[in-house]
Amino acid sequence: MPYIYFGPETLSSFDDASRHEWIVTNGLGGYASSTILNVNTRKFHGLLFAAFNPPVNRHLLLSKLDEEVWIGKERYPLSSNQFKDVIYPEGYRELRGFEISPFPTFYYQTSEVYLRKEVFMPHLRNAVVIRYDVFNGLDESATLRIYPLINIRHFYETTKKGDFQASREEERGKILFEFFPKRGSLILSSTTGSFIDDGDVWIERIYFRRDDLRGESCLDDCLQPGFFDANLNPKSKIVFYISASGGAEKEEALSFYSELGREEALEELYFKEVNRRKKLIKDFYRERRGVKCEDWLNWLILSADSFIVLRGKAGRKSIIAGYHWFEDWGRDALISLPGLTLVTGRFADAREILLTFAEYSKDGLVPSRFPDEASGTPEYNSVDSSLWFLNAVLQYLKYTGDLRFVYKNLWDTMQDITEHYIHGTMFGIRMDDDGLLLHGPRLTWMDASVNGVPVTPREGKAVEIQALWYNSLKIMEILSFKFGSGSQSENYRSLAYRVKKSFNEKFWFFSGGYLYDVVDAYEKDSSFRPNQIIAAYLDFPVAESSQRKKVVEMVLRKLLTPYGLRSLASDDPRYIGAYSGGFSNRDRAYHNGTVWAWLIGPFITSFLRIKGYDAYWRRFAFERFLRPLFCVELFRAGLGSLSEIFDGDPPHSPRGCISQAWSIAEPLRAYIEDILFIRPLHEREVLEIRSGGNKC
């Protein structure tokens, strides 16, 4: 299993150590997360965030467990909480080591008492289990007290004392808390000792330093309802578990324990989750014989798994865009699908994800975002999500050759998308007389706004939208022929020809030597942005070969950083080199200079394509474009994963989500397909337009 470790040198510096964060997920959108000091620095940190409407509507139920050791009348705290002006207690000074292999593990020593604390989540359960290994090396008895800090709030919110109350009942070592007036339930249980109810104590004004820096609410109050008490006999070791299960209703919290049965089952769950992760890695290498086993590659495989979630209580799979706070966004999911599921051999998951988005398509648009509440309506405000859906279907076919599945389950949706784009659908999305796609503002991936005003409106005809549109028409041309409709295939071929001709007449910026970012009836936007790389990246590139080469060279020179591509060239007067401050400042910077890791995937594909996939250039591309991400960044911010974004200016500090789906997916895809040149098994036969007709 891959391994990450931090020793006393890092852990002794509160500021340095608190920048390193860990996250464990459960396949439902729920998670446990904190820093390597076990000090929460965000409202999104906690031991149990349960998804009330999987994989969304996530609520904090258990903030943390605070430990202290009593030797005689002396108290030795192992925990720490940060308040506005003080860190109290300073138990982090007793922390001797932190590791992840495969779960976050803390090593404490106070006097001659040694404590090991490991956090894991059972897969597909809104539950967290903390395993304790404690050795008392003293000649006298000691006592371990563990104080749960409980809460009930949506993860975007904070709590003030009195915002909720918690009724409780105890039965066979399990303590059930039912919250009111806020709705939710939590069960706590320990396999050793007892729970001491010494009255409710509110721990007030816990300070979240990272949220303060982001200009967000940063003070939280938690309820401490008592403590677990465990005796530590002299010169002896104990191993025990504290578990927590929760949900919107009491029955959801109880279901975990009713399914569990025996206390010993917690240990079985522990090894079951360890073995599940081992199998993910083993299966990857079995399908990719000859790929060298690397720690960083193993982390990518495990991180990829964390984004694949169930949608609905008995639903299909989807992809969470990023942790901590994103939902399953259509665009992010469909861009991420090849890297998360296809290069990892998870074809069944890929099928389910495609079916999820096809099921919710409306007027030719797949959802751009699903709502928090089960009764809510998906949002459809995206021009490119449906086009990425068509591309994801093509990638699925390249890996599986499964034309029958596509024809039976997805073909109607694919035709519905193209017909609505041709004739017009919501948000002003329609094909213009020149064959290119028109669309309204804030419908591309650069969709940030400040006070309701788009920062990068990109209304009209955005460059990557035309590239995706041409690619989509070529996909439809191929599949129409394979599915037995030669006339329909010819119609798509003719339309694709018109789109490519119009694109190359209107989008090349001759004096600049690159592609315009947006073209509309009144002006052409010559902002130098990375969107043009999509015109060189897709299986059917809309830009001419000579133009693609120039685009790659210009992007390399003006946008490349060690961690991805800048969203705007640094010589543009609108460039903002740091993603910091409050909402407005950050949203202005989001697509005006901020670095995006996912874009390195399309760039590498485009770069190596023009280099003919020569072995020298593949080695060069890994060292120059991927090594910093894989060998540095994986071990810096969100441990074992890759951040959403980075500052445009050096040292390119990680920002945004600590673990982002497409930041993992696209670099991983590019590494397998382009650097190692392990191509999809059915790529050649699928991309052959005139082969394999009437296979369904």
XYZ file of C-alpha atoms in Angstrom:
696
model
C 0.000 0.000 0.000
C 1.225 3.564 -0.637
C 2.614 5.469 2.315
C 2.779 9.073 3.510
C 4.556 10.022 6.736
C 5.258 13.180 8.717
C 7.560 13.200 11.725
C 8.271 15.537 14.636
C 10.098 18.097 12.493
C 6.905 18.938 10.583
C 4.457 18.259 13.406
C 6.208 20.614 15.826
C 5.344 23.612 13.630
C 1.630 24.325 14.014
C 1.501 26.619 10.978
C 3.334 24.229 8.667
C 1.563 21.082 9.812
C -1.916 22.593 9.666
C -1.479 23.128 5.901
C -1.450 19.370 5.336
C -4.953 17.891 5.156
C -6.314 14.378 4.850
C -9.663 13.045 3.699
C -11.363 9.639 3.839
C -14.542 9.084 1.817
C -17.349 6.523 1.877
C -18.664 6.268 -1.697
C -21.839 8.151 -0.758
C -20.424 11.679 -0.837
C -19.814 11.571 2.919
C -16.361 11.915 4.364
C -14.050 12.436 7.340
C -11.343 15.083 7.048
C -8.979 17.235 9.083
C -5.310 18.227 9.303
C -2.373 16.040 10.267
C -2.474 17.731 13.697
C -6.086 16.597 14.181
C -7.016 20.285 14.445
C -9.952 21.408 12.319
C -9.125 24.521 10.304
C -12.213 24.579 8.063
C -15.960 24.257 8.597
C -15.598 21.362 6.153
C -13.418 19.439 8.616
C -14.945 16.779 10.844
C -15.024 13.070 11.592
C -18.451 12.376 10.140
C -20.076 14.316 7.353
C -23.076 12.208 6.374
C -24.760 12.599 2.989
C -28.470 12.959 3.794
C -29.297 12.711 0.067
C -26.371 10.733 -1.346
C -24.066 11.994 -2.643
C -25.079 15.499 -1.501
C -26.813 17.413 1.310
C -23.889 16.668 3.608
C -24.221 17.404 7.316
C -21.655 17.419 10.094
C -22.659 15.079 12.918
C -19.364 14.358 14.675
C -16.764 17.107 14.638
C -13.971 15.259 16.433
C -12.879 13.106 19.333
C -10.663 14.814 21.916
C -8.477 12.494 24.003
C -6.774 12.946 27.350
C -4.835 10.571 29.601
C -5.153 10.653 33.382
C -2.279 9.294 35.479
C -3.286 9.624 39.092
C -4.545 13.176 39.404
C -2.470 14.457 36.502
C -4.183 15.222 33.198
C -2.302 14.886 29.907
C -4.304 16.207 26.923
C -3.602 14.758 23.485
C -6.044 16.931 21.564
C -5.950 20.523 20.366
C -8.510 23.061 19.233
C -7.781 26.451 17.783
C -9.667 29.433 19.106
C -9.300 32.995 17.866
C -6.403 33.914 20.151
C -5.181 30.619 21.565
C -4.619 26.944 20.830
C -6.067 24.952 23.725
C -5.173 22.463 24.856
C -1.784 21.956 23.235
C -2.026 18.219 22.876
C -0.532 18.408 19.384
C 2.839 18.718 21.137
C 2.442 15.059 22.183
C 2.004 13.980 18.554
C 5.061 11.968 17.503
C 4.065 10.938 14.014
C 1.352 10.933 11.372
C 0.949 8.535 8.469
C -1.537 7.438 5.844
C -1.251 3.800 4.801
C -4.001 3.422 3.852
C -5.879 5.396 6.538
C -4.948 8.539 8.501
C -3.101 7.448 11.637
C -1.858 9.526 14.577
C 0.892 8.457 16.993
C 0.942 10.055 20.443
C 3.165 9.602 23.453
C 2.655 11.179 26.859
C 4.711 9.965 29.805
C 4.913 6.205 29.138
C 1.499 5.930 27.511
C 1.517 5.346 23.737
C -1.625 5.860 21.680
C -2.242 5.041 18.041
C -5.426 6.441 16.475
C -6.600 5.388 13.007
C -9.640 6.705 11.105
C -11.554 4.823 8.421
C -15.011 4.844 6.856
C -16.864 1.661 5.874
C -17.668 1.785 2.171
C -21.241 2.845 1.317
C -22.107 3.588 4.956
C -22.693 6.977 6.586
C -20.404 5.928 9.397
C -16.887 6.441 10.680
C -14.800 4.101 12.810
C -11.801 5.110 14.893
C -9.431 2.345 15.924
C -7.353 2.876 19.061
C -4.225 0.920 19.997
C -3.067 2.019 23.451
C -0.086 0.743 25.433
C 0.430 1.722 29.060
C 4.118 1.312 29.823
C 3.744 2.563 33.385
C 3.813 0.495 36.554
C 0.486 2.014 37.525
C -2.966 2.206 36.003
C -4.029 5.097 33.837
C -7.319 6.239 32.344
C -8.093 7.337 28.803
C -10.981 9.744 28.330
C -12.364 10.455 24.885
C -14.690 13.432 24.448
C -16.924 13.521 21.359
C -17.778 16.963 19.957
C -21.112 16.615 18.189
C -22.983 18.962 15.886
C -25.796 19.113 13.369
C -25.287 21.510 10.480
C -24.987 21.647 6.723
C -21.333 21.802 5.801
C -21.629 25.340 4.449
C -22.955 26.576 7.797
C -21.600 27.118 11.299
C -23.334 26.563 14.637
C -23.942 28.857 17.579
C -24.621 27.603 21.095
C -28.288 26.764 21.429
C -28.908 26.301 17.700
C -29.843 22.720 18.480
C -30.598 20.369 21.332
C -29.930 16.658 21.487
C -32.092 14.099 23.218
C -30.277 10.914 24.080
C -30.921 7.341 25.020
C -28.444 4.580 25.802
C -28.899 0.969 24.926
C -26.280 -1.768 25.160
C -23.342 0.598 24.965
C -24.736 2.681 22.135
C -25.749 6.294 22.667
C -28.404 7.622 20.313
C -28.626 11.391 19.864
C -31.643 12.866 18.111
C -31.235 16.514 17.196
C -33.937 19.150 17.216
C -35.139 21.536 15.881
C -32.617 20.628 13.206
C -33.276 17.150 11.875
C -30.679 14.422 12.219
C -29.550 11.475 14.303
C -26.193 10.216 15.521
C -25.195 7.025 17.288
C -21.897 6.696 19.153
C -20.523 3.434 20.448
C -17.319 2.091 21.980
C -16.172 -1.514 22.224
C -14.546 -0.883 25.602
C -15.206 1.123 28.738
C -18.344 3.138 29.311
C -19.897 6.462 28.386
C -20.077 9.000 31.208
C -22.861 11.542 30.850
C -21.566 14.478 32.875
C -23.952 17.047 31.414
C -23.844 19.041 28.211
C -20.860 21.330 27.742
C -20.684 23.691 24.788
C -17.210 24.187 23.326
C -17.637 27.669 21.930
C -15.981 29.737 19.214
C -13.770 27.089 17.659
C -11.825 29.020 15.044
C -11.387 27.886 11.435
C -8.318 29.728 10.175
C -8.642 28.614 6.550
C -12.226 29.872 6.348
C -11.178 33.189 7.876
C -8.578 33.615 5.129
C -11.316 32.945 2.568
C -13.598 35.595 4.077
C -16.147 33.022 5.226
C -17.863 32.279 8.546
C -15.116 30.884 10.741
C -16.443 30.372 14.299
C -18.284 27.230 15.340
C -19.771 25.892 18.577
C -19.943 22.159 19.294
C -21.735 20.182 21.985
C -19.690 17.932 24.274
C -22.241 15.511 25.793
C -19.899 13.485 27.997
C -16.972 11.154 27.472
C -15.924 7.561 26.927
C -13.845 6.152 29.775
C -11.295 3.352 29.263
C -9.044 1.836 31.930
C -5.395 1.238 31.032
C -3.850 -1.476 33.167
C -0.107 -1.338 33.966
C 2.245 -2.747 31.317
C -0.626 -3.732 29.061
C -2.103 -2.988 25.654
C -5.708 -2.589 24.562
C -7.238 -2.311 21.106
C -10.744 -0.926 20.782
C -13.022 0.932 18.388
C -15.259 3.960 18.662
C -17.820 4.143 15.897
C -20.331 6.751 14.797
C -23.252 6.379 12.426
C -25.714 9.019 11.349
C -28.394 10.194 8.998
C -31.365 12.445 8.576
C -33.564 9.922 10.385
C -33.061 7.665 13.399
C -33.537 4.548 11.280
C -30.615 5.500 9.048
C -28.281 5.790 12.024
C -29.535 2.504 13.496
C -29.216 0.573 10.239
C -25.420 0.537 10.406
C -25.456 -1.208 13.784
C -28.314 -3.572 12.963
C -26.348 -4.770 9.931
C -23.158 -4.914 11.961
C -24.343 -7.285 14.671
C -21.313 -8.392 16.664
C -18.665 -6.082 18.107
C -16.006 -8.123 16.312
C -17.558 -7.026 13.035
C -15.880 -3.618 13.362
C -12.500 -5.276 13.012
C -13.826 -7.248 10.066
C -15.026 -3.987 8.502
C -11.573 -2.511 9.012
C -9.850 -5.311 7.122
C -12.620 -5.393 4.522
C -11.930 -1.749 3.658
C -8.157 -2.320 3.675
C -8.613 -5.241 1.282
C -11.016 -3.277 -0.935
C -8.329 -0.650 -1.430
C -5.643 -3.242 -2.041
C -7.862 -4.804 -4.693
C -8.286 -1.469 -6.502
C -4.519 -1.252 -6.878
C -4.070 -4.929 -7.735
C -6.802 -4.824 -10.389
C -5.225 -1.772 -12.010
C -1.832 -3.421 -12.472
C -3.381 -6.710 -13.563
C -5.073 -4.875 -16.433
C -1.945 -2.809 -17.150
C 0.838 -5.377 -17.124
C 4.213 -3.750 -17.567
C 3.231 -0.526 -15.798
C 5.747 0.130 -13.054
C 4.271 0.182 -9.566
C 4.854 3.612 -8.036
C 3.661 5.037 -4.725
C 2.359 8.147 -6.449
C 0.496 6.053 -9.022
C -1.110 4.009 -6.254
C -2.299 7.236 -4.624
C -3.822 8.323 -7.930
C -5.702 5.016 -8.174
C -7.055 5.328 -4.627
C -7.906 8.984 -5.084
C -9.777 8.193 -8.301
C -11.957 5.802 -6.332
C -12.944 8.498 -3.824
C -14.905 10.487 -6.421
C -17.064 7.599 -7.649
C -20.274 7.711 -5.624
C -23.822 6.407 -5.546
C -26.532 8.879 -6.538
C -29.720 8.257 -4.562
C -30.272 5.637 -1.916
C -30.684 2.858 -4.469
C -29.393 4.660 -7.520
C -26.612 4.523 -10.044
C -23.066 5.810 -9.874
C -22.027 9.413 -10.347
C -18.845 11.457 -9.858
C -18.303 14.062 -7.152
C -16.471 17.042 -8.669
C -14.315 17.721 -5.632
C -13.912 17.580 -1.874
C -14.830 19.132 0.330
C -17.711 21.131 -1.090
C -18.615 20.258 -4.687
C -21.560 18.140 -5.798
C -21.669 15.867 -8.840
C -21.376 18.421 -11.644
C -22.074 17.215 -15.173
C -19.137 18.873 -16.897
C -16.611 17.776 -14.270
C -17.981 14.241 -14.137
C -17.889 13.706 -17.885
C -14.418 15.186 -18.349
C -13.249 13.008 -15.454
C -14.938 9.785 -16.553
C -12.136 8.484 -18.828
C -9.407 8.987 -16.233
C -11.376 7.765 -13.232
C -13.094 4.755 -14.779
C -11.692 3.788 -18.183
C -7.932 3.873 -17.699
C -8.537 2.163 -14.332
C -10.617 -0.598 -15.934
C -13.844 0.260 -14.097
C -16.109 -0.150 -17.109
C -19.247 -1.062 -15.140
C -18.928 2.192 -13.197
C -18.498 4.094 -16.458
C -21.721 2.577 -17.799
C -23.644 3.554 -14.669
C -22.350 7.119 -14.755
C -23.322 7.537 -18.397
C -26.775 6.144 -17.617
C -27.156 8.554 -14.690
C -26.627 11.611 -16.861
C -28.650 10.217 -19.753
C -31.580 9.548 -17.424
C -31.752 13.177 -16.306
C -31.214 14.772 -19.733
C -33.759 17.395 -20.747
C -34.211 19.217 -24.058
C -30.825 17.998 -25.229
C -29.006 19.052 -22.066
C -27.548 16.762 -19.420
C -27.522 18.162 -15.864
C -24.835 20.680 -15.056
C -25.456 20.177 -11.336
C -27.689 18.065 -9.130
C -29.522 19.728 -6.214
C -28.912 19.097 -2.503
C -32.470 18.012 -1.788
C -33.953 14.828 -3.245
C -37.038 16.780 -4.294
C -35.001 19.420 -6.128
C -34.652 19.848 -9.884
C -31.285 19.459 -11.639
C -29.714 22.554 -13.163
C -28.970 22.611 -16.892
C -27.075 25.875 -17.356
C -24.130 24.533 -19.327
C -23.439 24.542 -23.045
C -20.612 22.004 -22.956
C -21.752 19.277 -20.523
C -23.816 17.525 -23.202
C -20.918 17.703 -25.656
C -18.571 16.228 -23.055
C -21.203 13.503 -22.595
C -20.902 12.562 -26.278
C -17.131 12.550 -25.963
C -17.325 10.343 -22.856
C -19.431 7.834 -24.802
C -16.767 7.745 -27.514
C -14.027 7.148 -24.936
C -16.104 4.351 -23.415
C -16.381 2.717 -26.832
C -12.647 3.046 -27.450
C -11.985 1.031 -24.291
C -14.807 -1.516 -24.484
C -16.054 -1.716 -28.065
C -19.487 -2.112 -26.484
C -21.630 -0.765 -29.316
C -24.644 -2.769 -28.184
C -24.813 -0.990 -24.803
C -24.493 2.425 -26.418
C -27.142 1.726 -29.041
C -29.618 0.279 -26.560
C -29.162 2.759 -23.710
C -27.539 5.990 -24.915
C -28.164 6.454 -28.625
C -31.552 8.143 -28.222
C -30.043 10.645 -25.773
C -27.133 11.319 -28.120
C -29.477 12.018 -31.026
C -31.648 14.202 -28.810
C -28.606 16.270 -27.846
C -27.478 16.898 -31.408
C -30.969 17.678 -32.697
C -31.621 20.180 -29.914
C -28.258 21.831 -30.483
C -29.005 22.141 -34.187
C -32.529 23.524 -33.778
C -32.139 25.318 -30.456
C -32.660 24.657 -26.760
C -32.499 26.514 -23.437
C -30.098 29.374 -22.614
C -29.810 30.516 -26.216
C -27.947 27.398 -27.279
C -28.401 26.802 -31.016
C -26.528 26.309 -34.245
C -25.952 29.477 -36.279
C -26.181 29.694 -40.068
C -22.439 29.028 -40.346
C -22.791 25.736 -38.467
C -21.086 27.041 -35.329
C -22.800 26.998 -31.938
C -24.215 30.122 -30.340
C -24.751 30.290 -26.586
C -25.519 32.746 -23.817
C -23.192 34.028 -21.059
C -21.819 31.961 -18.159
C -22.482 28.643 -19.852
C -18.883 27.471 -20.340
C -16.569 26.148 -17.639
C -15.353 29.719 -17.059
C -18.587 30.650 -15.300
C -17.624 32.727 -12.228
C -19.574 35.881 -11.404
C -19.295 38.750 -8.921
C -22.526 40.298 -7.659
C -24.396 38.590 -10.468
C -22.113 39.970 -13.184
C -20.134 37.342 -15.146
C -16.369 37.735 -14.773
C -15.758 35.927 -18.071
C -19.150 35.939 -19.856
C -17.800 34.405 -23.098
C -21.172 34.869 -24.793
C -21.363 34.074 -28.485
C -19.167 31.317 -29.902
C -16.490 30.108 -27.477
C -13.529 28.304 -28.988
C -13.710 25.046 -27.017
C -17.473 24.811 -27.604
C -16.900 24.785 -31.367
C -14.174 22.174 -30.930
C -16.511 19.994 -28.884
C -19.341 20.542 -31.367
C -17.223 19.424 -34.321
C -15.984 16.430 -32.331
C -19.590 15.558 -31.442
C -20.720 15.683 -35.061
C -17.887 13.354 -36.086
C -18.874 10.969 -33.282
C -22.449 11.000 -34.550
C -21.227 10.445 -38.102
C -19.282 7.358 -37.044
C -21.989 5.861 -34.869
C -24.820 6.557 -37.298
C -22.944 4.496 -39.864
C -22.141 1.726 -37.395
C -25.786 1.644 -36.328
C -26.962 1.238 -39.914
C -28.007 4.720 -41.025
C -25.755 5.744 -43.888
C -27.897 8.738 -44.838
C -27.861 10.101 -41.303
C -24.114 9.550 -41.170
C -23.699 11.531 -44.389
C -25.761 14.407 -42.969
C -23.502 14.598 -39.929
C -20.412 14.396 -42.148
C -21.627 17.297 -44.263
C -22.473 19.403 -41.222
C -19.122 18.656 -39.597
C -17.363 19.794 -42.776
C -19.255 23.099 -42.652
C -18.384 23.595 -38.970
C -14.684 22.980 -39.569
C -14.611 25.335 -42.545
C -16.357 28.120 -40.610
C -14.152 27.610 -37.584
C -10.907 27.889 -39.491
C -12.148 30.941 -41.360
C -13.200 32.809 -38.213
C -11.112 31.691 -35.240
C -7.493 32.055 -36.327
C -5.884 35.227 -34.955
C -3.262 35.777 -37.666
C -1.253 38.540 -36.018
C -1.154 36.661 -32.709
C -0.537 33.191 -34.071
C -3.232 31.499 -31.980
C -6.994 30.974 -31.747
C -9.484 33.590 -30.609
C -11.147 32.715 -27.324
C -14.631 33.884 -28.332
C -16.119 35.086 -31.599
C -19.464 36.848 -31.844
C -21.267 39.137 -34.287
C -19.548 42.279 -33.011
C -16.015 41.393 -31.956
C -13.396 38.735 -31.570
C -11.883 38.167 -28.124
C -8.121 37.685 -28.438
C -7.563 36.913 -24.733
C -4.878 34.258 -24.549
C -6.536 31.467 -22.609
C -6.116 27.683 -22.449
C -9.529 26.926 -23.956
C -7.958 26.754 -27.416
C -6.037 23.614 -26.442
C -9.326 21.677 -26.659
C -9.304 22.390 -30.413
C -6.076 20.363 -30.642
C -6.846 17.693 -28.041
C -10.020 15.879 -29.054
C -10.083 12.767 -31.250
C -11.414 14.899 -34.092
C -9.563 18.223 -33.818
C -11.339 21.119 -35.479
C -8.212 23.239 -35.944
C -5.901 22.638 -38.900
C -2.675 20.746 -38.247
C -0.417 23.793 -38.691
C -2.601 25.798 -36.319
C -2.564 23.066 -33.675
C 1.216 23.082 -33.636
C 1.329 26.845 -33.120
C -1.330 26.676 -30.392
C 0.655 24.070 -28.461
C 3.853 26.112 -28.763
C 2.126 29.294 -27.573
C 0.377 27.575 -24.665
C 3.676 26.013 -23.622
C 5.342 29.404 -23.630
C 2.615 31.542 -22.062
C 0.433 29.370 -19.829
C 2.397 26.371 -18.578
C 3.317 26.127 -14.871
C 4.581 23.149 -12.838
C 1.010 22.294 -11.795
C -1.101 22.949 -14.867
C -2.104 25.759 -17.214
C -2.910 29.334 -16.276
C -6.428 30.407 -17.183
C -5.116 33.683 -18.641
C -1.694 34.805 -19.853
C 0.271 36.751 -17.254
C 0.870 39.658 -19.659
C -2.871 40.371 -19.855
C -3.852 43.460 -17.792
C -6.721 41.458 -16.247
C -4.354 38.767 -14.963
C -4.571 38.053 -11.222
C -1.688 35.992 -9.882
C -3.069 35.005 -6.470
C -6.342 33.288 -5.673
C -6.948 34.779 -2.227
C -9.214 36.995 -0.149
C -13.002 36.977 0.027
C -15.530 35.583 -2.437
C -15.374 38.501 -4.870
C -11.582 38.604 -5.045
C -11.361 34.868 -5.520
C -14.068 34.755 -8.173
C -12.291 37.486 -10.153
C -9.096 35.430 -10.086
C -10.752 32.049 -10.686
C -10.434 32.161 -14.482
C -8.129 35.159 -14.832
C -4.757 33.640 -14.123
C -5.446 30.858 -11.649
C -3.778 27.562 -12.614
C -5.934 24.524 -13.352
C -4.371 21.068 -13.043
C -6.934 19.294 -15.240
C -5.837 21.229 -18.313
C -2.447 19.537 -18.278
C -4.161 16.391 -19.609
C -5.457 17.916 -22.857
C -2.172 19.799 -23.212
C -0.028 16.641 -22.932
C -2.203 14.824 -25.471
C -1.921 17.749 -27.893
C 1.817 18.148 -27.296
C 2.680 14.491 -27.864
C 0.372 14.225 -30.853
C 2.373 16.867 -32.721
C 5.590 15.159 -31.568
C 4.426 11.842 -33.002
C 4.557 10.181 -29.570
C 8.326 9.823 -29.902
C 9.851 8.075 -26.857
C 12.157 11.018 -26.098
C 9.281 13.474 -26.015
C 7.163 11.161 -23.888
C 9.946 11.059 -21.279
C 10.320 14.823 -21.606
C 6.581 15.339 -21.114
C 6.534 13.301 -17.918
C 9.503 15.101 -16.388
C 8.349 18.567 -17.402
C 4.575 18.362 -17.167
C 3.647 15.637 -14.663
C 6.463 14.954 -12.207
C 5.765 18.085 -10.089
C 2.113 17.080 -9.712
C 2.758 13.411 -9.027
C 5.928 13.593 -6.958
C 5.438 16.869 -5.060
C 1.839 18.029 -5.012
C 0.340 14.667 -4.039
C 2.130 15.040 -0.708
C 1.550 18.725 -0.024
C -2.058 19.912 0.479
C -4.771 17.246 0.202
C -2.549 14.281 0.987
C -2.676 11.552 -1.636
C -4.740 13.710 -3.979
C -4.459 16.840 -6.123
C -5.922 20.275 -5.500
C -8.481 21.960 -7.698
C -6.398 25.049 -8.539
C -3.126 26.871 -7.842
C -2.008 30.480 -7.759
C -0.900 31.775 -11.138
C 2.222 33.319 -9.598
C 5.077 31.296 -8.062
C 5.286 29.379 -5.801
C 1.860 28.382 -7.168
C 0.269 27.629 -3.785
C -2.551 25.053 -3.869
C -6.042 26.547 -3.580
C -9.699 25.571 -3.786
C -10.764 21.999 -3.112
C -8.009 19.843 -1.623
C -9.079 16.893 -3.784
C -10.534 17.466 -7.255
C -11.837 14.793 -9.620
C -10.563 16.173 -12.916
C -7.227 17.154 -11.337
C -6.703 13.431 -10.757
C -8.476 12.117 -13.837
C -6.857 14.064 -16.649
C -3.208 13.790 -15.519
C -3.770 10.066 -14.868
C -5.357 9.572 -18.292
C -2.532 11.448 -19.996
C 0.071 9.395 -18.115
C -1.409 6.063 -19.210
C -2.582 6.909 -22.731
C 0.078 9.400 -23.814
C 3.219 9.117 -21.667
C 3.210 5.304 -21.478
C 1.369 5.156 -24.809
C -1.008 2.432 -23.646
C -3.827 3.112 -26.050
C -7.464 2.009 -25.640
C -7.959 -1.530 -26.907
C -10.682 -0.723 -29.459
C -9.511 2.758 -30.446
C -8.627 2.045 -34.050
C -11.767 0.109 -34.968
C -14.072 2.613 -33.235
C -12.542 5.661 -34.918
C -12.741 4.040 -38.351
C -15.817 5.711 -39.788
C -16.610 3.063 -42.375
C -15.949 -0.052 -40.296
C -18.260 -2.179 -38.212
C -21.621 -1.174 -39.644
C -24.860 -2.768 -38.402
C -23.218 -4.292 -35.327
C -26.288 -3.787 -33.176
